[in-house]
mmCIF file of C-alpha atoms in Angstrom:
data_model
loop_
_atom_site.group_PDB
_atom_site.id
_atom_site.type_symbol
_atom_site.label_atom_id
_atom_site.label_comp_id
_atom_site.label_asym_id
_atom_site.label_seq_id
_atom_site.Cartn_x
_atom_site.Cartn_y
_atom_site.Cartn_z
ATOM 1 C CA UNK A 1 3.445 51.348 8.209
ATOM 2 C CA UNK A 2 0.929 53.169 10.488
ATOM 3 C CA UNK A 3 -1.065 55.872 9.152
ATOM 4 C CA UNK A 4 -3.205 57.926 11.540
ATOM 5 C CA UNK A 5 -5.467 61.065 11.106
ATOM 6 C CA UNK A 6 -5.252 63.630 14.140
ATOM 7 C CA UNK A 7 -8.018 66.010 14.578
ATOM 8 C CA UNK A 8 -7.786 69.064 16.794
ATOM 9 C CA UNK A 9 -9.526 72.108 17.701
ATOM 10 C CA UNK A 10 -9.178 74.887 19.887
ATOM 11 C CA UNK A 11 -9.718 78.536 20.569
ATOM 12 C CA UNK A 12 -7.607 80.927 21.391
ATOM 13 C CA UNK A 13 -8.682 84.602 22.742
ATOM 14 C CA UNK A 14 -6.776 86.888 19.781
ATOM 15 C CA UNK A 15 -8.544 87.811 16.624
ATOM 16 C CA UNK A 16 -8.202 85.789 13.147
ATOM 17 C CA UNK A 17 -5.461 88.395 11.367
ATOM 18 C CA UNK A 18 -2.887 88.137 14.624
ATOM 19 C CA UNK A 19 -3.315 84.210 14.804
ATOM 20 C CA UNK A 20 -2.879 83.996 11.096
ATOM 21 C CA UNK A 21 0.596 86.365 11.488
ATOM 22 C CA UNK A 22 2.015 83.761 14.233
ATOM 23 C CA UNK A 23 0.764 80.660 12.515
ATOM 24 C CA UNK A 24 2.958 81.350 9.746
ATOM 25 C CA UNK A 25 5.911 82.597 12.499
ATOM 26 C CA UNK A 26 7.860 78.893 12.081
ATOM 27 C CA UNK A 27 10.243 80.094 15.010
ATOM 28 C CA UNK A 28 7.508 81.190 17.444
ATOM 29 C CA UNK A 29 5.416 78.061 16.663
ATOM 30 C CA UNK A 30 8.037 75.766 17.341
ATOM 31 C CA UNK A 31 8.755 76.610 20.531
ATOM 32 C CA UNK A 32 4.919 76.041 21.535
ATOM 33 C CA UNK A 33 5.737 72.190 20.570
ATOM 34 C CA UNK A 34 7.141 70.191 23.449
ATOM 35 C CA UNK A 35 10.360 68.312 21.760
ATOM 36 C CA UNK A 36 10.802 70.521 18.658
ATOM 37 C CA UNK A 37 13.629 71.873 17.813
ATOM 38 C CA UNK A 38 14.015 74.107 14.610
ATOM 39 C CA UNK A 39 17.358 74.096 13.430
ATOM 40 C CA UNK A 40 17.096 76.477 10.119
ATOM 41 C CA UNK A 41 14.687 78.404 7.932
ATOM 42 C CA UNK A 42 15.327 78.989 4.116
ATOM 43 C CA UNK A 43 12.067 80.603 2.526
ATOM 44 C CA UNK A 44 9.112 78.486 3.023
ATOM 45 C CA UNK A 45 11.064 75.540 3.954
ATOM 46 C CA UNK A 46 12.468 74.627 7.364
ATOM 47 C CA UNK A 47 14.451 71.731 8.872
ATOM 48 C CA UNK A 48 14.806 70.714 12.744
ATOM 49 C CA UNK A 49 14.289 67.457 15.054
ATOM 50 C CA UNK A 50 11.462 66.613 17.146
ATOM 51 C CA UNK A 51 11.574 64.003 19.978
ATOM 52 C CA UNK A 52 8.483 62.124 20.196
ATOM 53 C CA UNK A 53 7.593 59.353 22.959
ATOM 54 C CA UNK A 54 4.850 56.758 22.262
ATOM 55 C CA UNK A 55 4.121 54.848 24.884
ATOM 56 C CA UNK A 56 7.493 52.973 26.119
ATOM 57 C CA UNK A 57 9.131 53.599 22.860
ATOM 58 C CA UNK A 58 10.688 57.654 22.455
ATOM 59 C CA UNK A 59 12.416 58.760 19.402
ATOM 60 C CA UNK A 60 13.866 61.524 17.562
ATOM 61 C CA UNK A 61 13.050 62.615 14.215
ATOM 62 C CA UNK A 62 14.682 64.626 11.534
ATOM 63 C CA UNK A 63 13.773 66.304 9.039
ATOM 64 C CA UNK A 64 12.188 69.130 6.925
ATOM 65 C CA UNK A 65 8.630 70.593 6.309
ATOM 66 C CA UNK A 66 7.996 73.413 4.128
ATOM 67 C CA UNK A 67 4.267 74.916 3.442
ATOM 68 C CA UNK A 68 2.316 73.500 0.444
ATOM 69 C CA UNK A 69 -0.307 76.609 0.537
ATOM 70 C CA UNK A 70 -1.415 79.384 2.543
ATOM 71 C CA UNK A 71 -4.872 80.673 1.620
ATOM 72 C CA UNK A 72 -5.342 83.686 3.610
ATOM 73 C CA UNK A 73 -8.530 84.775 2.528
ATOM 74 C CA UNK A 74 -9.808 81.539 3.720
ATOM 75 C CA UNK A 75 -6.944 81.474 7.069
ATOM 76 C CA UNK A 76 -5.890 78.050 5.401
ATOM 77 C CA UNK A 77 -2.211 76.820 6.129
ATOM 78 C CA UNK A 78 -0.787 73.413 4.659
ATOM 79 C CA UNK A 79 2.307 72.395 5.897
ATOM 80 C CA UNK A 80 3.777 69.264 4.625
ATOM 81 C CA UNK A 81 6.948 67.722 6.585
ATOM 82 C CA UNK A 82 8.819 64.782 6.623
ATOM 83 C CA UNK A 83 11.696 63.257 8.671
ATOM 84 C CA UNK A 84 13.482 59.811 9.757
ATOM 85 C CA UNK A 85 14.766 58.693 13.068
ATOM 86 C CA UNK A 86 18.178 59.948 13.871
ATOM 87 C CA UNK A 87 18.740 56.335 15.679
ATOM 88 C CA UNK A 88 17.216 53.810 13.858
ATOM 89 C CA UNK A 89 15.580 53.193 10.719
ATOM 90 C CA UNK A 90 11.780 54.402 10.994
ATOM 91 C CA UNK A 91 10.325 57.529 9.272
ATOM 92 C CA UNK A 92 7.631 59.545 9.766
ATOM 93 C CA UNK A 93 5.945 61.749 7.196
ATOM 94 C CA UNK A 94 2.756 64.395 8.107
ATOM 95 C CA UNK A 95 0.234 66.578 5.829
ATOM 96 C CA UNK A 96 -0.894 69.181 8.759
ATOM 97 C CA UNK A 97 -3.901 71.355 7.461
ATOM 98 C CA UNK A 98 -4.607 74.152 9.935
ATOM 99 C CA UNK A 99 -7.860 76.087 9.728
ATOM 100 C CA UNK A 100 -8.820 79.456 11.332
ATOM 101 C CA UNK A 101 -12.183 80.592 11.966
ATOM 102 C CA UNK A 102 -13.201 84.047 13.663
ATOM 103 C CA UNK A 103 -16.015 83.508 15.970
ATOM 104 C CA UNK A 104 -16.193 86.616 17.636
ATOM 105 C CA UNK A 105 -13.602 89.715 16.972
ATOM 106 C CA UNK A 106 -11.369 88.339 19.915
ATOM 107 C CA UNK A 107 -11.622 85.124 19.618
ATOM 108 C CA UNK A 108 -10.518 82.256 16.635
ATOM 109 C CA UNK A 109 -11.430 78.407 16.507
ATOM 110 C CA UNK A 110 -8.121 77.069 14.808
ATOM 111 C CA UNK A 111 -9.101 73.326 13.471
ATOM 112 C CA UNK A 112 -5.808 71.279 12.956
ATOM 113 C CA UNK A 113 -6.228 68.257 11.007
ATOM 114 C CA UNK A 114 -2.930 66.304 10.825
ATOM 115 C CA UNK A 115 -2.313 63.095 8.436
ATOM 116 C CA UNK A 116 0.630 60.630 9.759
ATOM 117 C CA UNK A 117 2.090 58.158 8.508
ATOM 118 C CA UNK A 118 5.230 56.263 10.552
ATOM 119 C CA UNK A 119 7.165 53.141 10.227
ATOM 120 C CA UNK A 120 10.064 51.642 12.300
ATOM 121 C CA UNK A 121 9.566 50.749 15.706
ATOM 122 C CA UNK A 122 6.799 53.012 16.321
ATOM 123 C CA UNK A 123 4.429 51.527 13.557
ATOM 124 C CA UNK A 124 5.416 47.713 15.018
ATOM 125 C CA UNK A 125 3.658 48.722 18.091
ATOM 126 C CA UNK A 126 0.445 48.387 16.142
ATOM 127 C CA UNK A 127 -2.832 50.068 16.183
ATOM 128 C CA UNK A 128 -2.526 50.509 20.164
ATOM 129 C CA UNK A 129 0.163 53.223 20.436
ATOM 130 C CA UNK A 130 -0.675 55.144 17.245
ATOM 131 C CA UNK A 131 -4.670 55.543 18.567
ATOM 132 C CA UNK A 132 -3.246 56.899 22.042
ATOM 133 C CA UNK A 133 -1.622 59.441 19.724
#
């Protein structure tokens, strides 16, 4: 098993209360994520596949993630997912905190801090892949 924090941050030219309404938009957000493909939505829970390439190896995961909290008052969104290859054997599970913070009245810093966690071929690969990630 390979387990791997992601940190990102960004800002994006829209104010704090309209990023906060699309962030929790599951269909809009998936189609900003290259290889994700949302298959259904049942309240706070929704299930689709994501391809995912990792140097030479690419795979394609299944699976479900639902949201563990949304703190509005604080823009605070966990999402919690998890989701096995649909050709092999590995899995992949993720805790994806995502943070907003109004700098200006146009303009949001959104912090993503995402916690992975993979086995199957992709973990084999070793520390190399996984920190390219």
């Amino acid at each position: 098993m390979q387990r791997k924090l992601i940190e990102n941050e960004f800002t994006v030219a829209a104010p704090a209360d309209r990023l906060w309404a699309f962030l929790l938009d599951v269909e809009r957000i998936a189609l900003c994520m290259p290889g994700a493909t949302l298959t259904s939505i049942e309240g706070d829970t929704f299930t689709g596949e994501v391809k995912v390439k990792l140097g030479p190896v690419a795979m394609t995961y299944g699976g479900q993630a639902h949201f563990v909290s949304l703190d509005k008052e604080n823009w605070t969104a966990v999402i919690e997912g998890s989701g096995k290859e649909t050709k092999g054997t590995g899995t992949a599970k993720g805790l994806v905190t995502a943070k907003l913070t109004s700098e200006a009245p146009d303009r949001t810093r959104v912090d993503v801090n995402t916690d992975v966690q993979i086995t199957g071929k992709a973990a084999q690969f070793g520390r190399g892949v996984i920190q390219d990630v």
